[in-house]
PDB file of C-alpha atoms in Angstrom:
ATOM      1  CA  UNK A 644     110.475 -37.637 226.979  1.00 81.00           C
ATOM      2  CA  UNK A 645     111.581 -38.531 223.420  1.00 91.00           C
ATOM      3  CA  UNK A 646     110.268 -35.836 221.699  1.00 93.00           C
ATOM      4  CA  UNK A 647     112.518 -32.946 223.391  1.00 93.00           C
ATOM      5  CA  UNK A 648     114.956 -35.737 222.873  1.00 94.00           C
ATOM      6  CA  UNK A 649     114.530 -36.025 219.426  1.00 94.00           C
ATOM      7  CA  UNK A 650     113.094 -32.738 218.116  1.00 94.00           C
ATOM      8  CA  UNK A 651     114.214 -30.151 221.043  1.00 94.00           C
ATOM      9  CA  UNK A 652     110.424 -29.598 221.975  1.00 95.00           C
ATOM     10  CA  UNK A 653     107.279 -31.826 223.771  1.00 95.00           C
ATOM     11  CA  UNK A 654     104.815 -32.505 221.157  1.00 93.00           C
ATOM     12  CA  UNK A 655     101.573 -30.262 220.645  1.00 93.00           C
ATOM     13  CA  UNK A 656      99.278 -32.401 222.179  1.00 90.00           C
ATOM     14  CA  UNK A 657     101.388 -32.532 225.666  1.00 90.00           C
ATOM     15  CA  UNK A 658     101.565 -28.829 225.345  1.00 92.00           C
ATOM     16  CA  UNK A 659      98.379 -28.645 225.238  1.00 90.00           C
ATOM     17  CA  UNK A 660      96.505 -30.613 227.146  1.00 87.00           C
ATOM     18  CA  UNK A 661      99.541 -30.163 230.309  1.00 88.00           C
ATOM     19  CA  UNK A 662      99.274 -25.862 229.491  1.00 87.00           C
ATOM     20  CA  UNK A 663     101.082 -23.771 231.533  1.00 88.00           C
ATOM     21  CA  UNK A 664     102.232 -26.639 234.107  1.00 88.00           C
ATOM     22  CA  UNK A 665     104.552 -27.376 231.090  1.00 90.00           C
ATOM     23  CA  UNK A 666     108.073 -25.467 230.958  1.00 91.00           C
ATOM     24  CA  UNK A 667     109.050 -24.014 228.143  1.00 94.00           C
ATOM     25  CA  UNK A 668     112.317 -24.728 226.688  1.00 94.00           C
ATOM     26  CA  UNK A 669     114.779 -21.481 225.253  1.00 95.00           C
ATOM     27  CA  UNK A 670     116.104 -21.830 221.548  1.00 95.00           C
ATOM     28  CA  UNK A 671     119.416 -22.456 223.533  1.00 97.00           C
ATOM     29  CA  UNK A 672     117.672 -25.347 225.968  1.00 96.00           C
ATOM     30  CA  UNK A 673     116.234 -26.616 223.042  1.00 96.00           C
ATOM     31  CA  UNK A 674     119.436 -26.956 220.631  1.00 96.00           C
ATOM     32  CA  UNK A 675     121.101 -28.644 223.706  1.00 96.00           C
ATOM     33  CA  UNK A 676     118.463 -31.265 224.569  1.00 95.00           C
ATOM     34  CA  UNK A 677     118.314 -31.998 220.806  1.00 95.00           C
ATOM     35  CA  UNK A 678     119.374 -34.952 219.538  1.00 93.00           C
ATOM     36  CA  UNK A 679     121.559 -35.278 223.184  1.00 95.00           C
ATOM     37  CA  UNK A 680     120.558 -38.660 223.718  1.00 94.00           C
ATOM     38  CA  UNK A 681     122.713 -41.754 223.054  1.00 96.00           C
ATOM     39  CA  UNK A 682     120.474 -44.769 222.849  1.00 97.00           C
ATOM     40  CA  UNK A 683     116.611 -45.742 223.994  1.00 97.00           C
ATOM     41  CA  UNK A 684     116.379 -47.781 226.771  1.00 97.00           C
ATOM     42  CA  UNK A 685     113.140 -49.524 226.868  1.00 98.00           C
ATOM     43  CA  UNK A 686     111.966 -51.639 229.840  1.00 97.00           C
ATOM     44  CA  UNK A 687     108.928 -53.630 228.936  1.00 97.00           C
ATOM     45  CA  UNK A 688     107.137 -56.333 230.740  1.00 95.00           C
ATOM     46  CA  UNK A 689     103.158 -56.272 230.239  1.00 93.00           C
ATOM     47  CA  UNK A 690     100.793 -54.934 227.731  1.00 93.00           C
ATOM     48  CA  UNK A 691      97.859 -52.961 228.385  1.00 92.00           C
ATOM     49  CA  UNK A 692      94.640 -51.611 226.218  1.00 92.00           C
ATOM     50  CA  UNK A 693      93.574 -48.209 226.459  1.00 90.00           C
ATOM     51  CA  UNK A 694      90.023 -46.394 226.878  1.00 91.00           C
ATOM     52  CA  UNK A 695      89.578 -42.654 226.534  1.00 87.00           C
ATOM     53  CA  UNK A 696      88.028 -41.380 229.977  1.00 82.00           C
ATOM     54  CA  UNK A 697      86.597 -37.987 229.691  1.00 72.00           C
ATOM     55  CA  UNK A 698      86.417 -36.295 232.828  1.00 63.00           C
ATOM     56  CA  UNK A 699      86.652 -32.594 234.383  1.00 55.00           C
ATOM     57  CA  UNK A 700      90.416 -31.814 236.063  1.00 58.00           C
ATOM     58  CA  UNK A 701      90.336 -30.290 238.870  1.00 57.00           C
ATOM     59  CA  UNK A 702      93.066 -27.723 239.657  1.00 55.00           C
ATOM     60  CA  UNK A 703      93.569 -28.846 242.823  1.00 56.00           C
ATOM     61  CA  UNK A 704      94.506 -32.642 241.743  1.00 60.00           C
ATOM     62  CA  UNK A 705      96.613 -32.513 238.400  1.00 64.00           C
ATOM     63  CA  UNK A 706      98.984 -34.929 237.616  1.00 76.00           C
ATOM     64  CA  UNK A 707      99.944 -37.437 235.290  1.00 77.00           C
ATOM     65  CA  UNK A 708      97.448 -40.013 235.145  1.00 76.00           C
ATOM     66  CA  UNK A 709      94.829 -37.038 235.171  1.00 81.00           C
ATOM     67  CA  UNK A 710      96.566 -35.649 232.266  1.00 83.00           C
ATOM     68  CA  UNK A 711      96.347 -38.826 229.890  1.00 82.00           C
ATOM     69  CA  UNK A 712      93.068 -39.398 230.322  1.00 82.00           C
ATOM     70  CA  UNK A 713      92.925 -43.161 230.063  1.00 85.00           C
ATOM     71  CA  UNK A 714      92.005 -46.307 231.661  1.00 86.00           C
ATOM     72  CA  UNK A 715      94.435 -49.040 231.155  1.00 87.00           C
ATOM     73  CA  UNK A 716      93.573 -52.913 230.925  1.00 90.00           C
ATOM     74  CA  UNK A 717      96.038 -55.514 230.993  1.00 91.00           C
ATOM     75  CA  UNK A 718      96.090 -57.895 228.128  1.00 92.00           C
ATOM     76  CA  UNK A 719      96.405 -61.596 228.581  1.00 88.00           C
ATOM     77  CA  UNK A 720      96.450 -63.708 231.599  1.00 84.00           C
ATOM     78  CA  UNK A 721      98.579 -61.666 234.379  1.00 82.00           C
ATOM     79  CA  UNK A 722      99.186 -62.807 237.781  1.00 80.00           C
ATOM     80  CA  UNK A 723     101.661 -61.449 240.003  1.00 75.00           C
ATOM     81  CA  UNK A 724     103.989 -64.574 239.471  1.00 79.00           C
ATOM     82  CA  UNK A 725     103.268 -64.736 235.840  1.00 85.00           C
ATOM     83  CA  UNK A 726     103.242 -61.933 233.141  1.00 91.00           C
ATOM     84  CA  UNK A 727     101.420 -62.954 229.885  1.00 92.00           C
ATOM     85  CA  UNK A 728     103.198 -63.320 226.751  1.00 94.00           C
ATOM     86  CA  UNK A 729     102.397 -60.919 223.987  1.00 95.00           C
ATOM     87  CA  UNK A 730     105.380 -60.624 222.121  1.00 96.00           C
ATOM     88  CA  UNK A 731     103.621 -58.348 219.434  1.00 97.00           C
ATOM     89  CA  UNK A 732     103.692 -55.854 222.592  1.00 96.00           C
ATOM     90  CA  UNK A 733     107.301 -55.431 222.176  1.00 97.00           C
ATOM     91  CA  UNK A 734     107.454 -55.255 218.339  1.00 98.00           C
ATOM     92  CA  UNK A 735     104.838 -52.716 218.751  1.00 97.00           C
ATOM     93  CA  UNK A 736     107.225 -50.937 220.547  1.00 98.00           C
ATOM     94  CA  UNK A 737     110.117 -51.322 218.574  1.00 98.00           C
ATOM     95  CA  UNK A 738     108.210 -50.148 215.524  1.00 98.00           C
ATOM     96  CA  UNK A 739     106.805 -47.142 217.246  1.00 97.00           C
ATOM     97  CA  UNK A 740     110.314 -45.829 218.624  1.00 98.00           C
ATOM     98  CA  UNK A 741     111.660 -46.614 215.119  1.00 98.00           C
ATOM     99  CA  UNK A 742     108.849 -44.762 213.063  1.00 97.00           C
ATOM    100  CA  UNK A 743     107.947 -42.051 215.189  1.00 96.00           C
ATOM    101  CA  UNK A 744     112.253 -41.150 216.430  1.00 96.00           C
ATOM    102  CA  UNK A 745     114.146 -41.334 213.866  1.00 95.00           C
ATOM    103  CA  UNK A 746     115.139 -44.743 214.326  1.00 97.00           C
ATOM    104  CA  UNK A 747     117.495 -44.606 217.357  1.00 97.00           C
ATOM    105  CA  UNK A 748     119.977 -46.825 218.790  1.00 98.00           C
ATOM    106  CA  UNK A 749     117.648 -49.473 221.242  1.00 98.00           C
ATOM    107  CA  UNK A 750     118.607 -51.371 224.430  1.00 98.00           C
ATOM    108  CA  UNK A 751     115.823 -53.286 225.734  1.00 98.00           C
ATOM    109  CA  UNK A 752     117.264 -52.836 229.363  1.00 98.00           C
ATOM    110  CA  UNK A 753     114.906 -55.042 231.356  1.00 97.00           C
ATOM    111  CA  UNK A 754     112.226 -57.958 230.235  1.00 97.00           C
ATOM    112  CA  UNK A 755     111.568 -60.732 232.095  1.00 96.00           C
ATOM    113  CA  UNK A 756     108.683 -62.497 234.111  1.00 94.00           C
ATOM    114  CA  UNK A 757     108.150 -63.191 238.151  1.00 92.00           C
ATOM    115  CA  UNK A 758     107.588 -66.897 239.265  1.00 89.00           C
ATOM    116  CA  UNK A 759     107.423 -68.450 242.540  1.00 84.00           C
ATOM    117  CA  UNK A 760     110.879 -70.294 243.945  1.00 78.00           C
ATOM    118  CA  UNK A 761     111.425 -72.872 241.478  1.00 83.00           C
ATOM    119  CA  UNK A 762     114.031 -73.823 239.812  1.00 90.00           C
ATOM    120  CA  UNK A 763     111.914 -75.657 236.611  1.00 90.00           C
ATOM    121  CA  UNK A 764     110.803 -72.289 235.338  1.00 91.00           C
ATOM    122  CA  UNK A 765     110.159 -73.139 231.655  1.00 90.00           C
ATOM    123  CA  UNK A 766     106.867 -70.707 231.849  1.00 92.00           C
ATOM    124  CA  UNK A 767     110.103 -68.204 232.370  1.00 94.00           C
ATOM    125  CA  UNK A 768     112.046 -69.938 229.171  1.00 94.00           C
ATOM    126  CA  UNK A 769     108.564 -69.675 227.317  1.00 92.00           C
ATOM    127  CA  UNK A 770     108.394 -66.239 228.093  1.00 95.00           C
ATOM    128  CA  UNK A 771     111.801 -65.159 226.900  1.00 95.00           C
ATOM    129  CA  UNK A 772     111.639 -67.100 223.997  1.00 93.00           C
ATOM    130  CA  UNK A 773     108.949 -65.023 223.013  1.00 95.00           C
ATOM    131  CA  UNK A 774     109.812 -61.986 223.476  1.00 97.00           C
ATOM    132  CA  UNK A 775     113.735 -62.212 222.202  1.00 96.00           C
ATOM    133  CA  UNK A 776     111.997 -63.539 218.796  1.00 95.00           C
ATOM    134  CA  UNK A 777     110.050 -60.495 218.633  1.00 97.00           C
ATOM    135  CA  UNK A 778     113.192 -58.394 219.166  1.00 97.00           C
ATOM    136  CA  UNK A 779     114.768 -60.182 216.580  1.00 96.00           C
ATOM    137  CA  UNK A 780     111.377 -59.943 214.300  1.00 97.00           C
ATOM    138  CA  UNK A 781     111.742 -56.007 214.828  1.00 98.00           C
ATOM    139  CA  UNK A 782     115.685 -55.924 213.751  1.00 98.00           C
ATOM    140  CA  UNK A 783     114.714 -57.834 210.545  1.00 97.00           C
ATOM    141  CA  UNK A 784     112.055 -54.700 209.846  1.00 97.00           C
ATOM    142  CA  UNK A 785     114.924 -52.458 210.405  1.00 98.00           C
ATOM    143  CA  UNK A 786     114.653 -51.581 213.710  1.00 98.00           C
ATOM    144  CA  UNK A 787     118.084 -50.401 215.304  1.00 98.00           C
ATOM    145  CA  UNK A 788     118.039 -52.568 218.591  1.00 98.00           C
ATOM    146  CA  UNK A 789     120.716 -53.171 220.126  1.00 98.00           C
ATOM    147  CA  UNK A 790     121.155 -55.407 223.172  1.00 97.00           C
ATOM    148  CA  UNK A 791     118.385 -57.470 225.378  1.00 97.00           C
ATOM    149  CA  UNK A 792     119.418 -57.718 228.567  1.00 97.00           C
ATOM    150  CA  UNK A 793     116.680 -60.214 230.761  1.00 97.00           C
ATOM    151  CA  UNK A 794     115.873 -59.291 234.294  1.00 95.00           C
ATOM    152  CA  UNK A 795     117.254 -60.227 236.216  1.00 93.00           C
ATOM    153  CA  UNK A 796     120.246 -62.344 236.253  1.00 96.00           C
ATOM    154  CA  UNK A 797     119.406 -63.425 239.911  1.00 96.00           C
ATOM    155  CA  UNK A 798     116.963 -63.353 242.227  1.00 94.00           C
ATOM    156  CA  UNK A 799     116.992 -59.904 244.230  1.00 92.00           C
ATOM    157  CA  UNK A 800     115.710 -57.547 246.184  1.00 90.00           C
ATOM    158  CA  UNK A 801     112.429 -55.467 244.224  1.00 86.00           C
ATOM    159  CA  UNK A 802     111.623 -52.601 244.885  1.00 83.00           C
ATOM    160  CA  UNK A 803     108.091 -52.810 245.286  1.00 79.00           C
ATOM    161  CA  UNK A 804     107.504 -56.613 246.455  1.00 80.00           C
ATOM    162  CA  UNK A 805     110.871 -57.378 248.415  1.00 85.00           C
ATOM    163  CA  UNK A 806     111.835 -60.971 247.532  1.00 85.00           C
ATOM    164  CA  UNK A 807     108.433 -61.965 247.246  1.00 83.00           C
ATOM    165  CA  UNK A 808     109.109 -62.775 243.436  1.00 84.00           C
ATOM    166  CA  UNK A 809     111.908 -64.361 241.659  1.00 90.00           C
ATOM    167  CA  UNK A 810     112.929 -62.953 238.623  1.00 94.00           C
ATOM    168  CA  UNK A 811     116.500 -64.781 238.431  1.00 95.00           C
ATOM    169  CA  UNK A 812     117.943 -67.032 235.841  1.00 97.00           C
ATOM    170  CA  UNK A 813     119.872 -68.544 238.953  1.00 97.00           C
ATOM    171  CA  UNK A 814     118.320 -69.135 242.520  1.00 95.00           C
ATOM    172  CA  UNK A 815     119.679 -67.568 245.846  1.00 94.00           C
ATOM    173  CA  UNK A 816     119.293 -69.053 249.148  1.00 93.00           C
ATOM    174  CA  UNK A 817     118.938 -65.631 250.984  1.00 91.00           C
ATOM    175  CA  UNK A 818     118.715 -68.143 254.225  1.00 91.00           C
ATOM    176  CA  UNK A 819     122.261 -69.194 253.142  1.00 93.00           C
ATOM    177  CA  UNK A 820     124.781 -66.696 254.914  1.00 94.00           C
ATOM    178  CA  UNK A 821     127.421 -67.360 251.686  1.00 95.00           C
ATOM    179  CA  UNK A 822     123.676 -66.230 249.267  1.00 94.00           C
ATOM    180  CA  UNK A 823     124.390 -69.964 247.471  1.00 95.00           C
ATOM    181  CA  UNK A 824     123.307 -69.625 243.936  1.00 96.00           C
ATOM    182  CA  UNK A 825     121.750 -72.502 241.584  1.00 95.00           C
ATOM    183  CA  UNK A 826     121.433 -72.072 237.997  1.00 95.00           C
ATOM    184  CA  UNK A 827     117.400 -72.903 237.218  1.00 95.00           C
ATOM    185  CA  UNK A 828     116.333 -74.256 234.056  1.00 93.00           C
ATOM    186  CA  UNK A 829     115.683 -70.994 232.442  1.00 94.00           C
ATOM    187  CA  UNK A 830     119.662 -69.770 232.932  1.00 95.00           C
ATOM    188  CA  UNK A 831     120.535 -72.992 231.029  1.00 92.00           C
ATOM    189  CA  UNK A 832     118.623 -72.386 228.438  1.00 93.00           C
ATOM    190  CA  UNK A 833     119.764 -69.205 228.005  1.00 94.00           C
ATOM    191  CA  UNK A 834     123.504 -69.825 228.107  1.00 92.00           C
ATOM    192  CA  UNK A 835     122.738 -71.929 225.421  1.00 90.00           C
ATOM    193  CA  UNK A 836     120.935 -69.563 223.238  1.00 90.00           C
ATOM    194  CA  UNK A 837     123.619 -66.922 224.089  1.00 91.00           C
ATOM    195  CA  UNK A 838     126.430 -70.179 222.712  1.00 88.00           C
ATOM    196  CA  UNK A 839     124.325 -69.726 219.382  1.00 86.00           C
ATOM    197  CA  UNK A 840     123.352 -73.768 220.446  1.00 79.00           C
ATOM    198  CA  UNK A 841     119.756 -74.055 218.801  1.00 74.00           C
ATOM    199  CA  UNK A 842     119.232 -77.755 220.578  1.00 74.00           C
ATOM    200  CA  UNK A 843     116.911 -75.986 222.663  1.00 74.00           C
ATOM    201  CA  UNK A 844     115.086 -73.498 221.154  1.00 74.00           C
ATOM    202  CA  UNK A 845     111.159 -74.091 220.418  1.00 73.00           C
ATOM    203  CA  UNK A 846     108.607 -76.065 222.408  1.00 76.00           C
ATOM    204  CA  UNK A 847     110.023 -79.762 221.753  1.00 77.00           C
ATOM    205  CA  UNK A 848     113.885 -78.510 222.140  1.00 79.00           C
ATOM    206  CA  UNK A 849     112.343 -76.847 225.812  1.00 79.00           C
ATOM    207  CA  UNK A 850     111.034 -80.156 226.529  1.00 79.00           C
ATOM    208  CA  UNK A 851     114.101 -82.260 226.196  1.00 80.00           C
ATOM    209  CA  UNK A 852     116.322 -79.312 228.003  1.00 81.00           C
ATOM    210  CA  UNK A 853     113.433 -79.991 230.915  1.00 78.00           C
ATOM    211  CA  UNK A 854     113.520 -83.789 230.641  1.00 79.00           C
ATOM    212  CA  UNK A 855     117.321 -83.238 231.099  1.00 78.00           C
ATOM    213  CA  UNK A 856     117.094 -81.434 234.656  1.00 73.00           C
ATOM    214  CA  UNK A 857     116.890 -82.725 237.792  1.00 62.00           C
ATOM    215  CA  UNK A 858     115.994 -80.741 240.572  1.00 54.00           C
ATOM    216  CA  UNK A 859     115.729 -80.892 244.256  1.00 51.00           C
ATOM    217  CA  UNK A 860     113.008 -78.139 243.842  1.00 46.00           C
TER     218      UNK A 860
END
């Protein structure tokens, strides 16, 4: 989606291995799309390693996993209530956007990690503290990021697991007819990163924000 973005045309190898399936854009379409977009959002929670699979389309089943061609592995230690940390994932990112598109204005618009109900959550702090320091690594090699925003500011509704998984800074009692919300340990630690406090940042600063909290949890 970038490259029309960025250069008013999808690269060669798109073109050719997704042939005529592909539109083609007009000198006019492409001028427009050109250099149209505003910012980058990037939503990034896992990382995965690639495999080439070489295999015979069929006409009858094309789509887009069948046009990259790949098997995809997870890297790290994933669960559905815990996403493994590999912050280099996210640099990785970062770098690629900034070498490959011109170095566009970046909004990492979702990044965050599912636990079970709890309102001690430091895996979730441990998590975030990764990954903002690899945003910040990235700005430092010149990437043009922008904002971080974490998902999600409170539990909710997903999409594809209901409220299965909590991905909230604060709690919500969705037994509660008022939806009472509780700050966990993860959404004071971030309102004091966001304060520019530093008593908390790194593994011994975690442990004395933890050693702090008291929870009925």
């Amino acid at each position: 989606m970038l490259g029309p973005l960025t250069y008013g045309d999808y690269p060669d190898e798109m073109k050719r291995i997704v042939g005529s399936r592909l539109p083609v854009f007009t000198e006019e379409e492409s001028a427009l799309v050109k250099g149209s977009s505003d910012f980058v959002g990037v939503i990034h929670y896992l990382a995965a390693s690639v495999t080439s699979v070489t295999h015979v389309k069929s006409q009858r089943d094309p789509g887009f996993f069948t046009d990259m061609g790949i098997s995809m592995k997870v890297i790290g230690n994933y669960t559905s209530f815990h996403y493994a940390i590999v912050p280099w994932a996210m640099e990785a990112v970062l770098e690629y956007i900034k070498e490959s598109y011109g170095n566009p204005p970046v909004y990492i618009l979702e990044n965050g990690t599912p636990m079970k109900q709890n309102l001690q959550d430091t895996p979730r702090i441990e998590f975030l503290h990764a990954y903002i320091g690899a945003v910040l690594n990235s700005i430092t090699n010149g990437s043009d990021t922008r904002g971080y925003f974490v998902w999600s500011f409170m539990d909710l509704y997903e999409l594809l697991s209901g409220y299965e998984y909590s991905f909230g800074l604060y709690f919500v009692n969705f037994s509660d007819p008022h939806r009472k919300r509780t700050p966990k340990l993860s959404a004071h630690w971030y309102s004091a990163f966001l304060k520019d406090n530093t008593t908390f940042l790194g593994s011994q600063g975690i442990a004395q924000l933890q050693s702090n909290f008291s929870s009925p949890y």
